[in-house]
């Protein structure tokens, strides 16, 4: 496989420059230069991706690990990532790959052709493929080829994303992408600048809305609550209200605890009481499914009927330990659970 592949979604500008329209940075890239993500190179007035088929990380993960809780619970997805990112989060958990420089030689990554993903998914007994670990939107050309093959073979497809891609990206990927697990890291541009290095809020909200309403993807949101950075109660409340009004009350919201890391290693972990308050605030404004994450064995990892409170799905970490639905609904009050289910029972997973 060639190390460099001509990019999608770019336009030629004067003086040998090009504009990349993959994410909302819309970098204007001079000859011999790379975009902000460091994975796209202007060579002679043509834009190339340096990460096509270059895989830094590959695992067979429970879908709950993404986290996706209302999307084929108990299934397993082939999960893969490349290198690079279009954000600069000071507390990035995957900095070894997100901050790694894409090499023209492909060094530091393994070469996996899109068609090999299908056989790997079968080998590892996966029902779908998830592009994750680093930001998949900057991997467009490869994700697109893999997703087309996956859909043709009946596999589901999911992206775990920061949501900063352009509407054009969503147009290209929309027909082949089933799930959009998006971080919403705060609810002001100032907070976004602090938590991700980019004033991305408006773009992220627009992407989440488009993914769900224009392209019909299943959307789940995650907010990692970081002390002193994005933990303002009013802002989190506004974020929860936005999800209710724009994406709907059935949209799962995962409120996860921060763990000190990288440039933010001097901060404390998020207090459990804070996470519980945020969850309750989300429920109070009308969200029906608010989950806590990074809090092992907490009851809010489970899914409860929003109407009568019956336990519907019990989780321990990333495992499903009880599935109590009857005909995809609450066995007590018969309220349906908005959740894509396996065509055949696949639980419990060994
Ligand atoms: S993907 Fe985004 S950051 Fe990377 S070159 Fe394109 S516009 Fe710039």
Coordinates of N, CA and C in Angstrom, one line a residue, residues 16-199:
X16 N -0.1 27.5 -5.0 CA 0.2 26.1 -4.6 C -0.3 25.7 -3.2
X17 N -1.1 26.6 -2.6 CA -1.7 26.3 -1.3 C -3.0 25.4 -1.5
X18 N -3.4 24.7 -0.5 CA -4.6 24.0 -0.6 C -5.4 24.2 0.7
X19 N -6.7 24.1 0.6 CA -7.5 24.2 1.8 C -8.1 22.8 2.1
X20 N -7.9 22.3 3.4 CA -8.5 21.0 3.8 C -9.8 21.3 4.4
X21 N -10.8 20.6 4.0 CA -12.2 20.8 4.6 C -12.7 19.5 5.3
X22 N -11.7 18.8 5.9 CA -12.1 17.6 6.7 C -12.6 18.0 8.0
X23 N -11.9 18.9 8.7 CA -12.5 19.4 10.0 C -12.6 20.9 10.0
X24 N -13.2 21.4 11.0 CA -13.6 22.9 11.0 C -12.4 23.8 11.2
X25 N -11.2 23.3 11.4 CA -10.0 24.2 11.3 C -9.9 24.7 9.9
X26 N -10.3 23.9 8.9 CA -10.2 24.3 7.5 C -8.8 24.9 7.2
X27 N -7.8 24.2 7.5 CA -6.4 24.7 7.3 C -6.1 25.1 5.9
X28 N -5.5 26.2 5.7 CA -4.9 26.6 4.4 C -3.5 26.2 4.5
X29 N -3.0 25.3 3.7 CA -1.7 24.6 3.9 C -0.8 25.0 2.7
X30 N 0.3 25.5 3.0 CA 1.3 25.9 2.0 C 2.1 24.7 1.5
X31 N 2.7 24.9 0.3 CA 3.5 23.8 -0.3 C 4.5 23.2 0.7
X32 N 4.6 21.9 0.9 CA 5.5 21.3 1.8 C 5.1 21.3 3.2
X33 N 4.0 21.9 3.5 CA 3.5 22.0 4.9 C 2.4 21.0 5.2
X34 N 2.2 20.9 6.5 CA 1.1 20.0 7.0 C 0.0 20.8 7.7
X35 N -1.2 20.3 7.8 CA -2.2 20.9 8.6 C -2.0 20.8 10.1
X36 N -2.9 21.4 10.8 CA -2.8 21.5 12.3 C -2.7 20.1 12.9
X37 N -3.4 19.1 12.3 CA -3.4 17.7 12.8 C -2.1 17.0 12.5
X38 N -1.3 17.5 11.7 CA 0.0 16.9 11.3 C -0.1 15.6 10.5
X39 N -1.3 15.3 10.0 CA -1.5 14.1 9.3 C -1.8 14.3 7.8
X40 N -1.8 15.6 7.4 CA -2.1 15.9 6.0 C -1.0 16.8 5.4
X41 N -0.5 16.4 4.3 CA 0.7 17.1 3.8 C 0.4 17.6 2.4
X42 N 0.7 18.9 2.2 CA 0.6 19.5 0.8 C 1.9 19.2 0.1
X43 N 1.9 18.3 -0.9 CA 3.1 18.0 -1.7 C 2.8 18.4 -3.1
X44 N 3.4 19.5 -3.5 CA 3.3 20.0 -4.9 C 1.9 20.4 -5.3
X45 N 1.2 21.0 -4.3 CA -0.2 21.4 -4.6 C -1.2 20.4 -4.5
X46 N -0.9 19.2 -4.1 CA -1.8 18.1 -3.9 C -1.8 17.7 -2.4
X47 N -3.0 17.5 -1.8 CA -3.0 17.2 -0.4 C -3.1 15.7 -0.2
X48 N -2.2 15.2 0.6 CA -2.1 13.8 0.9 C -2.4 13.5 2.4
X49 N -3.1 12.4 2.7 CA -3.2 11.9 4.0 C -2.0 11.0 4.3
X50 N -1.4 11.1 5.4 CA -0.2 10.3 5.7 C -0.6 9.1 6.6
X51 N -1.9 8.9 6.9 CA -2.2 7.9 7.8 C -3.2 6.9 7.2
X52 N -3.4 6.9 5.9 CA -4.3 5.9 5.3 C -3.7 4.5 5.6
X53 N -4.6 3.6 6.2 CA -4.2 2.2 6.5 C -3.1 2.1 7.6
X54 N -2.8 3.2 8.3 CA -1.8 3.1 9.3 C -2.4 3.0 10.7
X55 N -2.3 1.9 11.3 CA -3.0 1.6 12.5 C -2.1 1.6 13.7
X56 N -2.3 2.4 14.7 CA -1.5 2.4 15.9 C -2.0 1.5 17.0
X57 N -3.3 1.2 17.0 CA -3.9 0.5 18.1 C -5.0 -0.3 17.6
X58 N -5.2 -1.6 18.0 CA -6.2 -2.4 17.5 C -6.6 -3.4 18.7
X59 N -7.9 -3.4 19.0 CA -8.4 -4.3 20.0 C -9.9 -4.7 19.7
X60 N -10.3 -5.8 20.3 CA -11.7 -6.2 20.2 C -12.3 -5.8 21.6
X61 N -13.1 -4.7 21.5 CA -13.6 -4.1 22.8 C -15.1 -4.4 22.9
X62 N -15.6 -4.4 24.2 CA -17.0 -4.4 24.4 C -17.5 -3.0 23.9
X63 N -18.6 -2.9 23.3 CA -19.1 -1.6 22.9 C -19.4 -0.7 24.0
X64 N -19.6 -1.2 25.2 CA -19.7 -0.4 26.4 C -18.5 0.4 26.7
X65 N -17.4 0.0 26.2 CA -16.1 0.7 26.5 C -16.0 2.0 25.8
X66 N -16.9 2.2 24.7 CA -16.7 3.4 23.9 C -17.0 4.7 24.6
X67 N -17.9 5.0 25.5 CA -19.0 4.1 25.8 C -20.2 4.3 24.9
X68 N -20.8 3.2 24.5 CA -22.1 3.3 23.8 C -23.0 2.3 24.6
X69 N -24.0 2.8 25.3 CA -24.9 2.0 26.2 C -26.2 1.6 25.5
X70 N -26.6 2.4 24.5 CA -27.9 2.1 23.9 C -27.7 1.6 22.5
X71 N -26.7 1.0 22.2 CA -26.3 0.6 20.8 C -25.7 -0.8 20.9
X72 N -26.6 -1.8 20.6 CA -26.2 -3.2 20.6 C -25.5 -3.6 21.9
X73 N -26.1 -3.4 23.0 CA -25.4 -3.7 24.3 C -24.9 -5.2 24.3
X74 N -23.7 -5.3 24.9 CA -23.1 -6.7 25.0 C -22.4 -7.1 23.7
X75 N -22.4 -6.3 22.7 CA -21.7 -6.7 21.5 C -20.2 -6.3 21.6
X76 N -19.5 -6.8 20.7 CA -18.1 -6.5 20.7 C -17.7 -5.8 19.3
X77 N -16.8 -4.8 19.4 CA -16.5 -4.1 18.2 C -15.0 -4.1 18.0
X78 N -14.6 -4.3 16.8 CA -13.2 -4.2 16.4 C -12.8 -2.7 16.5
X79 N -11.9 -2.3 17.4 CA -11.7 -0.9 17.7 C -10.2 -0.6 17.2
X80 N -10.1 0.5 16.5 CA -8.8 0.9 16.0 C -8.6 2.4 15.9
X81 N -7.3 2.7 16.0 CA -7.0 4.1 16.0 C -5.7 4.3 15.2
X82 N -5.4 5.6 14.8 CA -4.2 5.9 14.0 C -3.3 6.8 14.9
X83 N -2.7 7.8 14.4 CA -2.0 8.8 15.1 C -2.5 10.2 14.7
X84 N -2.3 11.2 15.6 CA -2.6 12.6 15.3 C -3.9 13.0 15.9
X85 N -4.1 14.3 16.0 CA -5.4 14.9 16.5 C -5.5 16.3 16.0
X86 N -6.8 16.8 16.0 CA -7.0 18.2 15.6 C -7.4 19.0 16.9
X87 N -7.3 18.4 18.1 CA -7.4 19.1 19.3 C -6.0 19.0 20.0
X88 N -5.9 19.8 21.1 CA -4.7 19.7 21.9 C -5.1 19.7 23.4
X89 N -5.8 18.6 23.8 CA -6.3 18.5 25.1 C -5.1 18.3 26.1
X90 N -5.1 19.2 27.1 CA -3.9 19.1 28.1 C -4.0 17.8 28.9
X91 N -5.1 17.2 29.0 CA -5.2 16.0 29.8 C -5.5 14.8 29.0
X92 N -5.1 14.8 27.7 CA -5.4 13.6 26.8 C -5.0 12.3 27.4
X93 N -5.9 11.3 27.4 CA -5.6 10.0 28.0 C -4.8 9.2 26.9
X94 N -4.9 9.6 25.7 CA -4.2 8.8 24.6 C -3.1 9.6 23.9
X95 N -2.4 10.4 24.7 CA -1.4 11.3 24.1 C -0.3 10.6 23.3
X96 N 0.0 9.4 23.7 CA 1.1 8.7 23.0 C 0.8 8.6 21.5
X97 N -0.5 8.4 21.2 CA -0.9 8.3 19.7 C -1.4 9.7 19.2
X98 N -2.2 10.4 20.1 CA -2.8 11.6 19.5 C -1.7 12.7 19.3
X99 N -0.6 12.6 20.0 CA 0.5 13.6 19.8 C 1.6 13.1 19.0
X100 N 1.5 11.8 18.5 CA 2.6 11.2 17.7 C 2.5 11.9 16.3
X101 N 3.7 12.0 15.7 CA 3.8 12.6 14.4 C 3.6 11.5 13.4
X102 N 2.7 11.8 12.4 CA 2.6 10.8 11.3 C 3.8 10.9 10.5
X103 N 4.4 9.7 10.2 CA 5.6 9.7 9.4 C 5.3 9.2 8.0
X104 N 5.9 9.9 7.0 CA 5.7 9.5 5.6 C 6.0 8.0 5.4
X105 N 7.0 7.5 6.2 CA 7.4 6.1 6.1 C 6.3 5.1 6.7
X106 N 5.4 5.7 7.6 CA 4.5 4.8 8.3 C 5.1 4.3 9.6
X107 N 6.3 4.7 9.9 CA 6.9 4.2 11.1 C 6.0 4.4 12.4
X108 N 6.0 3.4 13.3 CA 5.2 3.5 14.5 C 3.8 3.1 14.3
X109 N 3.5 2.6 13.1 CA 2.1 2.1 12.9 C 2.2 0.8 12.1
X110 N 1.1 0.0 12.1 CA 1.1 -1.2 11.3 C 0.1 -0.9 10.1
X111 N 0.5 -1.6 9.0 CA -0.4 -1.4 7.8 C -1.5 -2.4 7.8
X112 N -2.7 -1.9 7.8 CA -3.8 -2.9 7.7 C -4.8 -2.3 6.6
X113 N -5.0 -3.2 5.6 CA -5.9 -2.7 4.5 C -7.3 -2.8 5.0
X114 N -8.2 -1.9 4.4 CA -9.6 -1.9 4.8 C -10.2 -3.2 4.8
X115 N -10.0 -4.0 3.7 CA -10.6 -5.3 3.6 C -10.2 -6.3 4.7
X116 N -8.9 -6.1 5.2 CA -8.5 -6.9 6.3 C -9.3 -6.7 7.6
X117 N -9.8 -5.5 7.8 CA -10.7 -5.2 8.9 C -11.8 -6.1 9.0
X118 N -12.4 -6.5 7.9 CA -13.6 -7.4 7.9 C -13.2 -8.8 8.3
X119 N -12.0 -9.2 7.9 CA -11.6 -10.6 8.3 C -11.2 -10.5 9.8
X120 N -10.6 -9.4 10.2 CA -10.2 -9.3 11.6 C -11.5 -9.3 12.5
X121 N -12.5 -8.6 12.1 CA -13.8 -8.5 12.8 C -14.3 -9.9 13.0
X122 N -14.3 -10.7 11.9 CA -14.8 -12.1 12.0 C -13.9 -12.9 12.9
X123 N -12.6 -12.8 12.8 CA -11.7 -13.6 13.6 C -11.9 -13.3 15.1
X124 N -12.2 -12.1 15.4 CA -12.3 -11.7 16.9 C -13.8 -11.7 17.3
X125 N -14.7 -12.2 16.4 CA -16.1 -12.4 16.8 C -16.7 -11.0 17.1
X126 N -16.4 -10.0 16.3 CA -17.0 -8.7 16.5 C -18.2 -8.5 15.6
X127 N -19.2 -7.7 16.2 CA -20.4 -7.4 15.4 C -20.3 -6.1 14.7
X128 N -19.2 -5.4 15.0 CA -19.1 -4.0 14.4 C -17.6 -3.6 14.4
X129 N -17.5 -2.4 13.8 CA -16.1 -1.7 13.8 C -16.3 -0.3 14.4
X130 N -15.3 0.0 15.3 CA -15.3 1.4 15.9 C -14.0 2.0 15.6
X131 N -14.0 3.2 15.1 CA -12.8 4.0 14.9 C -12.7 4.9 16.1
X132 N -11.6 4.8 16.8 CA -11.6 5.4 18.2 C -10.1 5.6 18.6
X133 N -9.9 5.8 19.8 CA -8.5 6.0 20.4 C -7.9 7.4 20.1
X134 N -7.7 7.7 18.8 CA -7.3 9.0 18.4 C -8.5 9.6 17.7
X135 N -8.4 10.8 17.1 CA -9.6 11.4 16.5 C -9.9 10.8 15.1
X136 N -11.0 10.1 14.9 CA -11.1 9.4 13.6 C -11.5 10.3 12.4
X137 N -12.0 11.6 12.7 CA -12.4 12.4 11.6 C -11.2 12.7 10.7
X138 N -10.0 12.8 11.3 CA -8.9 13.2 10.4 C -8.4 12.0 9.7
X139 N -9.0 10.8 9.9 CA -8.7 9.5 9.2 C -9.7 9.3 8.1
X140 N -10.4 10.3 7.6 CA -11.5 10.1 6.8 C -11.4 9.1 5.7
X141 N -10.4 9.1 4.9 CA -10.3 8.3 3.7 C -10.3 6.8 4.0
X142 N -9.6 6.5 5.1 CA -9.5 5.1 5.6 C -10.8 4.6 6.3
X143 N -11.4 5.5 7.1 CA -12.6 5.2 7.8 C -13.7 5.0 6.8
X144 N -13.7 5.8 5.8 CA -14.8 5.7 4.7 C -14.7 4.3 4.0
X145 N -13.5 4.0 3.6 CA -13.3 2.7 2.8 C -13.7 1.5 3.7
X146 N -13.2 1.6 5.0 CA -13.6 0.5 5.9 C -15.0 0.4 6.2
X147 N -15.7 1.6 6.4 CA -17.1 1.6 6.8 C -18.0 1.1 5.6
X148 N -17.6 1.4 4.4 CA -18.3 0.9 3.2 C -18.3 -0.6 3.2
X149 N -17.1 -1.2 3.4 CA -17.0 -2.6 3.4 C -17.7 -3.2 4.6
X150 N -17.7 -2.6 5.7 CA -18.3 -3.1 6.9 C -19.8 -3.2 6.7
X151 N -20.4 -2.1 6.2 CA -21.8 -2.1 6.0 C -22.3 -3.1 5.0
X152 N -21.4 -3.3 3.9 CA -21.8 -4.4 2.9 C -21.8 -5.8 3.5
X153 N -21.0 -6.0 4.6 CA -21.0 -7.3 5.3 C -21.9 -7.4 6.5
X154 N -22.7 -6.3 6.7 CA -23.7 -6.4 7.8 C -23.1 -6.1 9.2
X155 N -21.9 -5.5 9.2 CA -21.4 -5.1 10.5 C -21.8 -3.7 10.8
X156 N -21.9 -3.3 12.1 CA -22.2 -1.9 12.4 C -21.0 -1.1 12.5
X157 N -21.1 0.2 12.4 CA -20.0 1.1 12.4 C -20.2 2.2 13.4
X158 N -19.1 2.6 14.0 CA -19.2 3.7 15.0 C -17.9 4.5 15.0
X159 N -18.1 5.8 15.3 CA -16.9 6.7 15.5 C -17.0 7.3 16.9
X160 N -15.9 7.3 17.6 CA -15.8 7.9 18.9 C -15.0 9.2 18.6
X161 N -15.7 10.3 18.7 CA -15.1 11.6 18.1 C -15.3 12.8 18.9
X162 N -14.4 13.8 18.6 CA -14.6 15.1 19.3 C -15.6 16.0 18.6
X163 N -16.1 15.5 17.5 CA -17.2 16.2 16.8 C -16.9 17.4 16.0
X164 N -15.5 17.6 15.7 CA -15.1 18.9 15.1 C -15.0 18.7 13.6
X165 N -15.6 17.7 13.0 CA -15.5 17.5 11.6 C -16.5 18.5 10.9
X166 N -16.3 18.7 9.6 CA -17.2 19.7 8.8 C -18.5 19.0 8.5
X167 N -19.5 19.8 8.1 CA -20.7 19.2 7.5 C -20.4 18.3 6.3
X168 N -19.4 18.7 5.5 CA -19.0 17.9 4.3 C -18.6 16.5 4.7
X169 N -17.8 16.4 5.8 CA -17.4 15.1 6.3 C -18.6 14.3 6.6
X170 N -19.5 14.9 7.3 CA -20.7 14.1 7.7 C -21.5 13.7 6.4
X171 N -21.5 14.5 5.4 CA -22.2 14.1 4.2 C -21.5 12.9 3.6
X172 N -20.2 12.9 3.6 CA -19.5 11.8 3.0 C -19.7 10.5 3.8
X173 N -19.6 10.6 5.1 CA -19.6 9.4 6.0 C -21.0 9.0 6.3
X174 N -22.0 9.9 6.2 CA -23.3 9.7 6.7 C -23.9 8.4 6.3
X175 N -23.8 8.0 5.0 CA -24.5 6.8 4.6 C -23.9 5.5 5.2
X176 N -22.7 5.6 5.8 CA -22.0 4.4 6.2 C -21.7 4.4 7.7
X177 N -22.2 5.3 8.4 CA -21.8 5.4 9.9 C -23.1 5.3 10.7
X178 N -23.1 4.3 11.6 CA -24.3 4.1 12.4 C -24.3 4.8 13.7
X179 N -23.2 4.9 14.4 CA -23.2 5.5 15.7 C -22.1 6.6 15.8
X180 N -22.5 7.7 16.5 CA -21.7 8.9 16.6 C -21.5 9.1 18.1
X181 N -20.4 8.7 18.7 CA -20.2 8.9 20.2 C -19.4 10.1 20.3
X182 N -20.0 11.2 20.7 CA -19.3 12.5 20.7 C -19.1 13.1 22.0
X183 N -17.9 13.6 22.2 CA -17.5 14.4 23.4 C -18.1 15.8 23.3
X184 N -18.8 16.2 24.4 CA -19.2 17.6 24.5 C -18.5 18.1 25.7
X185 N -17.4 18.8 25.6 CA -16.4 19.0 26.7 C -16.8 20.2 27.6
X186 N -17.7 21.0 27.2 CA -18.1 22.1 27.9 C -19.2 22.9 27.2
X187 N -19.6 24.0 27.8 CA -20.7 24.7 27.1 C -20.4 26.2 26.9
X188 N -19.1 26.5 26.8 CA -18.7 27.9 26.3 C -17.4 27.7 25.5
X189 N -17.2 28.7 24.6 CA -16.0 28.6 23.8 C -14.7 28.8 24.7
X190 N -14.9 29.5 25.8 CA -13.7 29.7 26.7 C -13.3 28.4 27.3
X191 N -14.4 27.6 27.8 CA -14.1 26.3 28.4 C -13.5 25.4 27.3
X192 N -14.0 25.4 26.1 CA -13.4 24.6 25.1 C -12.0 24.9 24.8
X193 N -11.7 26.2 24.8 CA -10.3 26.6 24.6 C -9.4 26.0 25.7
X194 N -9.9 26.0 26.9 CA -9.1 25.5 28.0 C -8.9 24.0 28.0
X195 N -10.0 23.3 27.7 CA -10.0 21.8 27.8 C -9.5 21.1 26.5
X196 N -9.6 21.8 25.4 CA -9.1 21.2 24.1 C -8.1 22.0 23.3
X197 N -7.9 23.2 23.7 CA -7.0 24.1 22.9 C -7.7 24.7 21.7
X198 N -9.0 24.4 21.5 CA -9.7 24.9 20.3 C -11.0 25.5 20.7
X199 N -11.4 26.6 20.1 CA -12.8 27.1 20.4 C -13.8 26.4 19.5

